Amino acid sequence: MTMFTSEKPNRATLRDYQAENARLRTERGTVGNPIRIAERRATAAGLWPDTPYKKTDPNFAALGKNGTQGPLDSLARESGKTPAEAKRLQDEYNRDNTRSALGRGPGGVDFSTLELQYVGNPVKGKGLDHSMKADLMPDEDENPGWGGQAKLEMASDAFFPDRMWVNLNPDQPDTIMDEGFSKTDTGRILLEADMEMKRDWSRALDPKKSPGKEFMAALPQVDGVPCWGPGRNWIVPGPAKVREQDGGIYILDAPLLVHHAPMDFTTPGPGERCDTKLTREQKDADVRLMKQWIMPAVQEKVNHDPKYADLRRVYTSRVAAEWIRQQDAKKATDFHAIIDSDDLRRWPLRGENKGWDKRTVWERMRKSFTEGEFQYEWPSGGTIYTYTVGGVDFSQAPKKNISGTEFTARHRELPRTTKDSVRAQTSARDTDTAFLGGSGSVPAGEGGPGPTPKPTPTPAPTPTSTAKPAPKPTDGGTPAPKPTASGPTAGPAHPSAHAPAPTGRDGSLAHTGSSTPAGLIAGLAAAALVAGGALVRWRRRTRATS
């Protein structure tokens, strides 16, 4: 007997059928598997309006009356808000449902991996069709997925805030982030992620393991201890790979980049400065070694570690937000009143983070900077202190529209998968990835999808770009920004720790798109600077200091 499923069976289902196969083999005295499971991709045809998605949610909707309906909204809303609640809901599902070859209950989706994959054309008076992808839980009976509504709301909220930069610098307590942005969950995510990135940078410097071991071994030494000068580290969006097709945009890859550059500070840290004894050539070599060994390791974490999933989720939403801005410029949509409005009241800090304060994060950073949160012992008797500052800048992010040939070759099934996901949860063939969507093509209270948009050709890129590159970085740091209504005021006389928001875009959705030729795109991404840094000092252990 062969059982056909629309997705890979979960671990619990496989255990049940393996046990049944073992029983049948013993009973019949045969070999092999009498019961087999074969995955067949569901088309979701006919599931709408048979599946009653009657509640309309405000996700990805500019106006409260025009929300979305579909399996994503429904499953996210019904998922547990805590691991304990998710386990209770999954147990209830198992008591009420006989295990099938599909076998997944409400905890079957890992909502912590939820990312936007597609948005449709924003038609005025209607919500926004969208599809998101997430990993499937390998064993939702023992470890069910949870927190779907919070993650979905987070991805939706990231559409709307502007001035998306944060800055952690002990010299600049008044330029942590824009005041309005600090009242949003999106702002909280950027600042917390930046702080964690700085800690990961210090962890990577550990001389007892890679890559810190190789980095320290290659550094010049002063009095027998590795030495390098102060610097900054920051996160910016890399060029997002997208495909504009079928009346919408597919977001195929949205990487984040980590940068490092020299920078000085006036706030004192622990230990004594050793870099004053280095030559210019040694200082330049230190920067190259930092970029060679430490920066790639931290960037790998930012792009793949689960603790940065919220940051990555925000970036994919920003890519879609800029595409909506471009469509709105052609023909007014429901987003028209929000763009450039600087009104963030509908997307505040939520739940347990309602009382979050940006100053708390800055104070944690300053304590780490002045006291040295990470200390590593050097074999010859020295102590290496690490302390960090930095920033994240999502105010600009270039995108590259891939060709139709590449899209067809690498993502042949994606258009059908995303289209089906608006009606029912589905999964990509031979993967453990679920696709869930929502339809915004009907007003609240009505069922049924709107007409399927006809494919439209992607216009050829033009050399004209509305994106303005940020100031070109130098070894001395980014020039201090001029005071503006939305950005930070000018800092101390030393190089600033924050690049200004893009000129002429105050109060707008962050710019995440560019028609600039591909050769220039990478340069623009590297030029979008927000100051950060890792500053390391050392002291020799002597009788006097002890």
Coordinates of C-alpha atoms in Angstrom, one line a residue:
M1 CA 0.0 0.0 0.0
T2 CA 1.2 3.5 -0.8
M3 CA 0.1 6.6 1.1
F4 CA 0.3 9.9 -0.8
T5 CA 1.0 13.1 1.1
S6 CA 1.3 16.8 0.2
E7 CA 4.5 17.3 2.2
K8 CA 7.2 15.3 3.9
P9 CA 5.7 13.3 6.8
N10 CA 6.9 14.4 10.2
R11 CA 9.1 12.3 12.5
A12 CA 6.2 11.1 14.6
T13 CA 4.3 9.9 11.6
L14 CA 7.4 8.0 10.3
R15 CA 7.8 6.3 13.7
D16 CA 4.2 5.2 13.6
Y17 CA 4.5 3.7 10.1
Q18 CA 7.9 2.1 10.8
A19 CA 6.4 0.3 13.8
E20 CA 3.4 -0.8 11.7
N21 CA 5.7 -2.1 9.0
A22 CA 7.8 -4.0 11.5
R23 CA 4.5 -5.6 12.9
L24 CA 3.3 -6.6 9.4
R25 CA 6.7 -8.1 8.4
T26 CA 6.7 -10.2 11.5
E27 CA 3.1 -11.3 11.0
R28 CA 3.5 -12.1 7.4
G29 CA 7.1 -13.4 7.5
T30 CA 8.1 -11.0 4.7
V31 CA 10.8 -8.4 4.1
G32 CA 10.6 -4.9 2.8
N33 CA 8.0 -2.3 3.7
P34 CA 4.3 -3.2 3.1
I35 CA 3.4 0.4 3.7
R36 CA 5.1 3.1 1.8
I37 CA 4.7 6.9 1.9
A38 CA 5.2 9.0 -1.2
E39 CA 5.2 12.8 -1.3
R40 CA 3.0 14.4 -4.0
R41 CA 2.7 18.1 -4.1
A42 CA -0.8 19.5 -3.4
T43 CA -2.2 22.0 -5.9
A44 CA -4.7 23.4 -3.4
A45 CA -7.3 23.5 -6.2
G46 CA -10.8 23.8 -4.9
L47 CA -9.8 24.5 -1.3
W48 CA -11.0 28.1 -1.4
P49 CA -13.7 29.0 -0.5
D50 CA -14.3 25.5 0.9
T51 CA -11.8 26.3 3.6
P52 CA -13.6 29.0 5.6
Y53 CA -11.1 31.7 6.3
K54 CA -13.7 34.1 7.6
K55 CA -11.6 36.3 9.8
T56 CA -9.7 39.2 8.2
D57 CA -6.4 40.2 9.8
P58 CA -4.7 43.5 9.4
N59 CA -1.4 42.0 8.4
F60 CA 0.3 43.7 5.4
A61 CA -2.6 46.1 5.2
A62 CA -2.3 49.8 5.1
L63 CA -5.9 50.4 6.2
G64 CA -7.6 48.6 9.0
K65 CA -10.7 47.7 6.9
N66 CA -8.7 46.0 4.2
G67 CA -6.9 43.1 5.7
T68 CA -6.0 39.6 4.5
Q69 CA -7.4 36.1 4.9
G70 CA -5.8 32.7 4.4
P71 CA -3.9 29.8 5.9
L72 CA -1.0 31.9 7.1
D73 CA -3.2 34.3 9.1
S74 CA -5.3 31.5 10.4
L75 CA -2.5 29.2 11.5
A76 CA -0.4 32.0 13.0
R77 CA -3.4 33.2 15.0
E78 CA -4.2 29.7 16.3
S79 CA -0.6 28.8 17.2
G80 CA 0.5 28.8 20.8
K81 CA 1.9 32.0 22.3
T82 CA 4.4 30.1 24.4
P83 CA 6.0 26.7 24.1
A84 CA 3.8 25.3 26.9
E85 CA 0.6 26.5 25.2
A86 CA 1.8 25.1 21.9
K87 CA 2.4 21.7 23.5
R88 CA -1.1 21.8 25.0
L89 CA -2.7 22.6 21.6
Q90 CA -0.7 19.9 19.9
D91 CA -1.7 17.3 22.4
E92 CA -5.4 18.3 22.0
Y93 CA -5.0 17.9 18.2
N94 CA -3.5 14.5 18.6
R95 CA -6.4 13.4 20.9
D96 CA -9.0 14.6 18.4
N97 CA -7.4 13.4 15.2
T98 CA -6.2 10.0 14.0
R99 CA -2.6 10.0 12.9
S100 CA -2.5 10.2 9.1
A101 CA 0.3 10.2 6.6
L102 CA 0.2 14.0 6.8
G103 CA 0.0 14.0 10.5
R104 CA 0.8 17.6 11.3
G105 CA -1.1 19.6 13.9
P106 CA -1.0 23.3 14.9
G107 CA 2.7 23.0 16.0
G108 CA 3.9 21.7 12.7
V109 CA 5.5 25.0 11.5
D110 CA 8.6 26.6 12.9
F111 CA 7.5 30.2 13.0
S112 CA 10.9 31.4 14.2
T113 CA 12.1 30.9 10.6
L114 CA 9.1 32.7 8.9
E115 CA 10.2 35.0 6.1
L116 CA 8.4 36.8 3.3
Q117 CA 8.7 35.2 -0.1
Y118 CA 6.3 37.0 -2.3
V119 CA 3.9 40.0 -2.4
G120 CA 1.4 40.7 -5.1
N121 CA 0.3 44.0 -6.7
P122 CA -1.1 46.4 -4.1
V123 CA -4.5 47.1 -5.6
K124 CA -6.3 50.1 -4.0
G125 CA -9.2 49.1 -1.7
K126 CA -7.9 45.6 -1.2
G127 CA -5.3 44.0 1.1
L128 CA -2.0 42.6 -0.2
D129 CA -1.6 39.0 -1.4
H130 CA 1.5 37.5 0.2
S131 CA 3.3 34.2 0.7
M132 CA 5.8 33.4 3.4
K133 CA 8.0 30.4 3.9
A134 CA 9.1 28.6 7.1
D135 CA 10.7 25.4 8.1
L136 CA 8.6 22.5 9.3
M137 CA 9.1 21.2 12.8
P138 CA 10.8 17.8 12.6
D139 CA 8.7 16.5 15.6
E140 CA 5.9 18.9 16.6
D141 CA 4.6 16.4 19.1
E142 CA 7.6 16.9 21.4
N143 CA 8.7 20.3 20.2
P144 CA 5.8 22.1 18.5
G145 CA 6.2 25.5 16.8
W146 CA 4.8 28.5 18.6
G147 CA 4.6 32.3 18.4
G148 CA 3.2 32.5 14.9
Q149 CA 1.1 35.6 15.4
A150 CA 3.9 37.6 16.9
K151 CA 6.3 36.7 14.1
L152 CA 3.7 37.4 11.4
E153 CA 2.9 40.8 12.9
M154 CA 6.6 41.6 13.1
A155 CA 7.1 40.9 9.4
S156 CA 4.0 43.0 8.6
D157 CA 5.0 45.9 10.9
A158 CA 8.4 46.1 9.3
F159 CA 6.6 47.4 6.1
F160 CA 5.9 50.8 7.7
P161 CA 8.6 52.4 9.9
D162 CA 11.0 54.7 8.2
R163 CA 14.4 56.1 9.3
M164 CA 15.6 52.6 9.9
W165 CA 19.0 53.2 11.5
V166 CA 20.4 52.5 15.0
N167 CA 23.7 53.6 16.5
L168 CA 25.5 52.3 19.6
N169 CA 28.4 54.5 20.5
P170 CA 29.4 55.5 24.0
D171 CA 30.3 59.0 22.8
Q172 CA 26.8 59.6 21.4
P173 CA 24.0 58.8 23.8
D174 CA 21.6 61.2 22.0
T175 CA 21.9 59.5 18.6
I176 CA 20.9 56.0 19.5
M177 CA 18.0 56.0 17.0
D178 CA 15.1 58.2 15.8
E179 CA 12.6 58.8 18.6
G180 CA 9.6 57.6 16.6
F181 CA 11.5 54.5 15.4
S182 CA 12.4 53.7 19.0
K183 CA 8.7 53.1 19.8
T184 CA 8.4 50.3 17.2
D185 CA 9.2 46.6 17.4
T186 CA 11.2 47.0 14.2
G187 CA 13.5 49.5 15.9
R188 CA 13.9 47.3 18.9
I189 CA 14.9 44.4 16.7
L190 CA 17.6 46.4 14.9
L191 CA 19.1 47.7 18.2
E192 CA 19.1 44.4 20.0
A193 CA 20.5 42.6 17.0
D194 CA 23.3 45.2 16.7
M195 CA 24.2 44.7 20.4
E196 CA 24.3 40.9 19.9
M197 CA 26.5 41.3 16.8
K198 CA 29.0 43.3 18.9
R199 CA 29.1 40.5 21.4
D200 CA 29.6 37.9 18.6
W201 CA 32.5 40.0 17.3
S202 CA 34.2 39.9 20.7
R203 CA 33.5 36.1 21.0
A204 CA 35.2 35.6 17.6
L205 CA 38.4 37.3 18.9
D206 CA 39.0 34.5 21.5
P207 CA 42.7 33.6 20.9
K208 CA 42.1 30.0 22.0
K209 CA 40.0 29.0 19.0
S210 CA 39.3 30.0 15.3
P211 CA 39.1 32.6 13.9
G212 CA 40.6 34.6 16.9
K213 CA 43.5 32.2 17.1
E214 CA 44.7 32.9 13.6
F215 CA 43.9 36.6 13.9
M216 CA 45.9 37.1 17.1
A217 CA 48.8 35.0 15.7
A218 CA 49.2 37.3 12.7
L219 CA 49.0 40.6 14.6
P220 CA 52.0 42.8 15.5
Q221 CA 52.8 42.7 19.3
V222 CA 53.6 45.4 21.8
D223 CA 55.5 44.1 24.9
G224 CA 54.6 40.6 23.9
V225 CA 50.8 41.1 23.6
P226 CA 48.9 41.3 20.3
C227 CA 47.8 44.9 19.5
W228 CA 45.4 46.7 17.2
G229 CA 43.6 50.0 17.1
P230 CA 40.0 51.0 17.8
G231 CA 37.4 50.4 15.1
R232 CA 33.7 50.1 14.3
N233 CA 31.5 47.3 13.1
W234 CA 28.1 47.7 11.5
I235 CA 25.4 45.8 9.6
V236 CA 24.0 46.9 6.2
P237 CA 21.7 45.1 3.7
G238 CA 23.5 43.3 0.9
P239 CA 22.0 43.3 -2.7
A240 CA 18.7 41.4 -2.5
K241 CA 18.0 39.0 -5.3
V242 CA 14.5 39.4 -6.6
R243 CA 12.2 38.6 -9.6
E244 CA 9.4 40.9 -10.6
Q245 CA 6.9 38.6 -12.3
D246 CA 3.2 37.5 -12.2
G247 CA 2.1 41.0 -11.0
G248 CA 4.2 40.8 -7.9
I249 CA 7.8 40.4 -6.6
Y250 CA 9.6 37.2 -5.5
I251 CA 12.3 37.7 -2.8
L252 CA 14.8 35.0 -3.5
D253 CA 17.7 36.0 -1.3
A254 CA 18.2 39.0 1.1
P255 CA 21.7 38.7 2.6
L256 CA 23.1 41.0 5.3
L257 CA 26.7 42.4 5.3
V258 CA 28.9 43.1 8.2
H259 CA 31.6 45.8 7.8
H260 CA 34.6 47.0 9.8
A261 CA 36.7 50.2 9.7
P262 CA 39.0 52.2 12.0
M263 CA 37.5 54.7 14.3
D264 CA 38.5 56.7 17.4
F265 CA 36.5 57.3 20.6
T266 CA 36.8 59.8 23.5
T267 CA 35.1 57.5 26.1
P268 CA 37.9 55.6 28.0
G269 CA 38.0 51.9 28.2
P270 CA 39.8 49.4 30.4
G271 CA 43.5 48.9 30.1
E272 CA 45.9 51.1 28.2
R273 CA 46.2 52.0 24.6
C274 CA 48.8 50.1 22.8
D275 CA 48.1 51.1 19.2
T276 CA 49.9 54.5 19.7
K277 CA 53.1 52.4 19.4
L278 CA 52.1 51.0 16.0
T279 CA 53.3 52.3 12.7
R280 CA 50.8 53.3 10.0
E281 CA 51.7 50.1 8.1
Q282 CA 51.0 48.0 11.1
K283 CA 47.6 49.7 11.7
D284 CA 46.7 49.1 8.1
A285 CA 47.7 45.5 8.4
D286 CA 45.5 45.1 11.5
V287 CA 42.5 46.3 9.6
R288 CA 43.1 43.9 6.8
L289 CA 43.5 41.0 9.2
M290 CA 40.3 42.0 11.0
K291 CA 38.4 41.9 7.7
Q292 CA 40.1 38.6 6.7
W293 CA 39.5 36.6 9.9
I294 CA 36.8 38.1 12.1
M295 CA 34.4 39.9 9.8
P296 CA 33.5 36.9 7.7
A297 CA 32.8 34.7 10.8
V298 CA 30.5 37.3 12.3
Q299 CA 28.7 37.9 9.0
E300 CA 28.1 34.2 8.7
K301 CA 26.3 34.3 12.1
V302 CA 24.2 37.3 11.2
N303 CA 22.9 35.5 8.0
H304 CA 22.3 32.1 9.5
D305 CA 22.2 32.0 13.3
P306 CA 18.6 31.7 14.7
K307 CA 19.1 34.6 17.0
Y308 CA 19.3 37.0 14.1
A309 CA 16.1 35.6 12.4
D310 CA 14.1 38.6 13.4
L311 CA 16.6 41.0 11.8
R312 CA 16.6 38.9 8.6
R313 CA 12.8 38.9 8.6
V314 CA 12.7 42.7 8.8
Y315 CA 15.0 43.0 5.8
T316 CA 12.9 40.8 3.5
S317 CA 9.9 42.9 4.5
R318 CA 11.8 46.1 3.6
V319 CA 12.6 44.8 0.2
A320 CA 8.9 44.2 -0.4
A321 CA 8.1 47.7 1.1
E322 CA 10.3 49.5 -1.5
W323 CA 8.6 47.6 -4.3
I324 CA 5.2 48.7 -3.0
R325 CA 6.6 52.3 -3.0
Q326 CA 7.5 52.0 -6.6
Q327 CA 4.0 50.6 -7.5
D328 CA 2.4 53.4 -5.5
A329 CA 4.4 56.0 -7.5
K330 CA 2.8 54.7 -10.7
K331 CA -0.8 54.5 -9.3
A332 CA -2.0 55.4 -5.9
T333 CA -2.6 52.4 -3.5
D334 CA -3.8 52.1 0.1
F335 CA -0.2 52.7 1.1
H336 CA -0.2 56.1 -0.4
A337 CA -1.4 57.9 2.7
I338 CA 1.3 56.2 4.9
I339 CA 4.3 56.8 2.6
D340 CA 6.1 59.9 3.9
S341 CA 3.6 60.4 6.7
D342 CA 5.9 59.6 9.6
D343 CA 2.9 58.1 11.4
L344 CA 3.9 55.0 13.3
R345 CA 1.1 54.8 15.9
R346 CA -0.4 51.6 14.4
W347 CA 2.9 49.7 14.7
P348 CA 4.0 50.1 18.3
L349 CA 6.0 47.9 20.7
R350 CA 3.9 44.9 21.5
G351 CA 3.4 42.4 24.3
E352 CA 6.2 41.7 26.6
N353 CA 8.3 44.4 24.8
K354 CA 5.7 47.1 25.4
G355 CA 7.9 48.9 27.9
W356 CA 11.2 48.4 26.0
D357 CA 13.6 51.4 26.2
K358 CA 16.5 52.1 23.8
R359 CA 18.5 53.7 26.6
T360 CA 18.7 50.4 28.4
V361 CA 20.5 48.8 25.5
W362 CA 22.8 51.8 25.1
E363 CA 23.7 51.6 28.8
R364 CA 24.5 47.9 28.5
M365 CA 26.8 48.7 25.6
R366 CA 28.6 51.5 27.5
K367 CA 29.1 49.3 30.5
S368 CA 30.6 46.6 28.2
F369 CA 32.8 49.3 26.5
T370 CA 34.2 50.9 29.6
E371 CA 34.6 47.8 31.8
G372 CA 35.4 45.2 29.2
E373 CA 32.7 42.5 28.9
F374 CA 35.0 39.9 27.4
Q375 CA 38.6 39.3 28.7
Y376 CA 41.0 36.8 27.2
E377 CA 44.3 35.7 28.8
W378 CA 47.4 35.8 26.7
P379 CA 50.0 33.1 27.3
S380 CA 52.9 35.5 28.0
G381 CA 51.0 37.1 30.8
G382 CA 48.8 39.8 29.3
T383 CA 45.1 40.4 29.4
I384 CA 43.2 41.3 26.2
Y385 CA 40.0 43.4 26.8
T386 CA 37.3 43.6 24.1
Y387 CA 34.5 46.0 24.0
T388 CA 32.3 47.0 21.2
V389 CA 30.0 49.6 19.6
G390 CA 28.2 49.8 16.4
G391 CA 25.0 50.2 14.4
V392 CA 22.6 48.9 11.8
D393 CA 21.5 50.9 8.7
F394 CA 18.5 49.7 6.7
S395 CA 17.8 53.1 5.2
Q396 CA 19.2 51.9 1.9
A397 CA 19.5 48.5 0.4
P398 CA 20.0 47.7 -3.3
K399 CA 18.3 44.9 -5.1
K400 CA 19.1 43.0 -8.3
N401 CA 16.3 41.7 -10.5
I402 CA 17.4 38.3 -11.9
S403 CA 16.6 37.3 -15.5
G404 CA 13.6 35.2 -16.4
T405 CA 15.9 32.4 -17.6
E406 CA 17.7 32.2 -14.2
F407 CA 14.4 32.4 -12.3
T408 CA 12.9 29.5 -14.3
A409 CA 16.1 27.4 -14.0
R410 CA 16.4 27.8 -10.2
H411 CA 12.9 28.4 -9.0
R412 CA 10.6 26.7 -11.5
E413 CA 8.1 25.6 -8.9
L414 CA 8.0 28.8 -6.9
P415 CA 5.2 30.7 -8.8
R416 CA 2.8 27.7 -8.4
T417 CA 3.9 27.1 -4.8
T418 CA 3.2 30.7 -3.7
K419 CA 0.0 30.9 -5.6
D420 CA -1.3 27.7 -3.9
S421 CA -0.1 28.9 -0.5
V422 CA -2.7 31.6 -0.5
R423 CA -5.4 28.9 -0.4
A424 CA -3.8 26.2 1.7
Q425 CA -0.5 25.4 3.4
T426 CA 1.8 23.6 1.0
S427 CA 5.4 22.7 0.8
A428 CA 8.2 22.8 -1.7
R429 CA 8.9 19.5 -3.3
D430 CA 11.4 17.3 -1.4
T431 CA 12.1 19.9 1.3
D432 CA 11.1 20.5 4.9
T433 CA 9.9 24.1 4.0
A434 CA 6.3 25.1 4.3
F435 CA 4.7 27.9 2.3
L436 CA 1.7 29.8 3.8
G437 CA 0.0 32.8 2.4
G438 CA -2.9 35.2 2.6
S439 CA -5.2 36.8 0.1
G440 CA -6.0 40.5 0.3
S441 CA -8.3 40.5 -2.7
V442 CA -11.6 40.6 -0.8
P443 CA -13.0 42.9 1.9
A444 CA -13.4 41.6 5.4
G445 CA -16.1 39.0 5.9
E446 CA -16.1 37.8 2.3
G447 CA -14.6 34.6 1.0
G448 CA -12.9 33.5 -2.2
P449 CA -9.8 34.7 -4.0
G450 CA -9.6 37.4 -6.5
P451 CA -8.7 36.8 -10.1
T452 CA -5.2 35.4 -10.7
P453 CA -3.0 38.2 -12.1
K454 CA -1.7 37.7 -15.6
P455 CA 2.1 37.4 -15.9
T456 CA 3.7 40.7 -16.8
P457 CA 7.1 41.1 -18.4
T458 CA 9.8 42.6 -16.2
P459 CA 11.0 45.9 -17.6
A460 CA 14.7 46.1 -18.6
P461 CA 16.8 47.9 -16.0
T462 CA 17.7 51.4 -16.8
P463 CA 20.9 53.2 -15.8
T464 CA 18.8 55.8 -13.9
S465 CA 18.6 55.5 -10.1
T466 CA 16.8 57.5 -7.4
A467 CA 19.1 56.1 -4.7
K468 CA 21.7 58.5 -3.4
P469 CA 24.9 56.8 -2.1
A470 CA 25.9 57.5 1.5
P471 CA 29.1 59.4 2.1
K472 CA 32.2 57.5 1.0
P473 CA 33.9 55.8 3.9
T474 CA 37.5 56.7 4.9
D475 CA 39.9 55.4 7.3
G476 CA 39.1 58.3 9.5
G477 CA 35.4 57.3 9.7
T478 CA 32.2 58.6 8.3
P479 CA 31.8 62.4 8.3
A480 CA 29.5 63.7 11.0
P481 CA 26.0 64.2 9.6
K482 CA 24.3 67.6 9.5
P483 CA 21.4 68.0 11.9
T484 CA 18.1 67.0 10.3
A485 CA 14.5 66.6 11.5
S486 CA 14.9 62.8 11.4
G487 CA 18.5 62.0 11.8
P488 CA 21.1 62.5 14.5
T489 CA 22.7 65.8 15.3
A490 CA 26.3 66.5 14.7
G491 CA 28.5 64.6 17.1
P492 CA 31.8 65.4 18.8
A493 CA 34.8 66.6 16.8
H494 CA 36.0 63.0 16.2
P495 CA 34.4 61.0 13.4
S496 CA 30.7 60.4 13.8
A497 CA 29.3 57.0 14.6
H498 CA 26.3 57.3 12.3
A499 CA 25.7 58.1 8.6
P500 CA 22.7 60.4 7.9
A501 CA 19.5 59.1 6.6
P502 CA 19.2 59.3 2.8
T503 CA 18.8 62.9 1.8
G504 CA 15.3 63.8 0.6
R505 CA 13.6 60.7 2.0
D506 CA 12.7 61.9 5.5
G507 CA 9.5 60.3 6.7
S508 CA 9.3 57.8 3.9
L509 CA 9.4 54.0 3.7
A510 CA 13.1 53.0 3.7
H511 CA 14.6 52.8 0.3
T512 CA 15.4 49.2 -0.5
G513 CA 15.4 49.2 -4.3
S514 CA 17.6 50.5 -7.0
S515 CA 17.7 50.4 -10.8
T516 CA 21.4 51.2 -10.7
P517 CA 23.5 48.9 -12.9
A518 CA 24.6 45.7 -11.1
G519 CA 28.2 46.8 -11.1
L520 CA 27.5 49.8 -9.0
I521 CA 25.0 48.1 -6.6
A522 CA 27.7 46.4 -4.5
G523 CA 29.5 49.7 -4.1
L524 CA 26.3 51.4 -2.9
A525 CA 25.7 48.7 -0.3
A526 CA 29.2 49.1 1.0
A527 CA 28.8 52.9 1.2
A528 CA 25.7 52.8 3.4
L529 CA 27.6 53.3 6.7
V530 CA 26.5 53.4 10.3
A531 CA 29.3 53.6 12.8
G532 CA 30.1 50.7 15.0
G533 CA 33.2 49.2 16.3
A534 CA 35.2 46.8 18.3
L535 CA 37.8 48.4 20.4
V536 CA 40.4 46.2 22.1
R537 CA 42.9 47.4 24.7
W538 CA 45.4 45.4 26.7
R539 CA 47.5 45.8 29.8
R540 CA 50.5 43.9 31.0
R541 CA 50.2 42.1 34.3
T542 CA 52.8 43.7 36.6
R543 CA 53.3 43.9 40.3
A544 CA 52.1 47.5 40.2
T545 CA 48.8 46.8 38.5
S546 CA 48.1 43.7 40.6

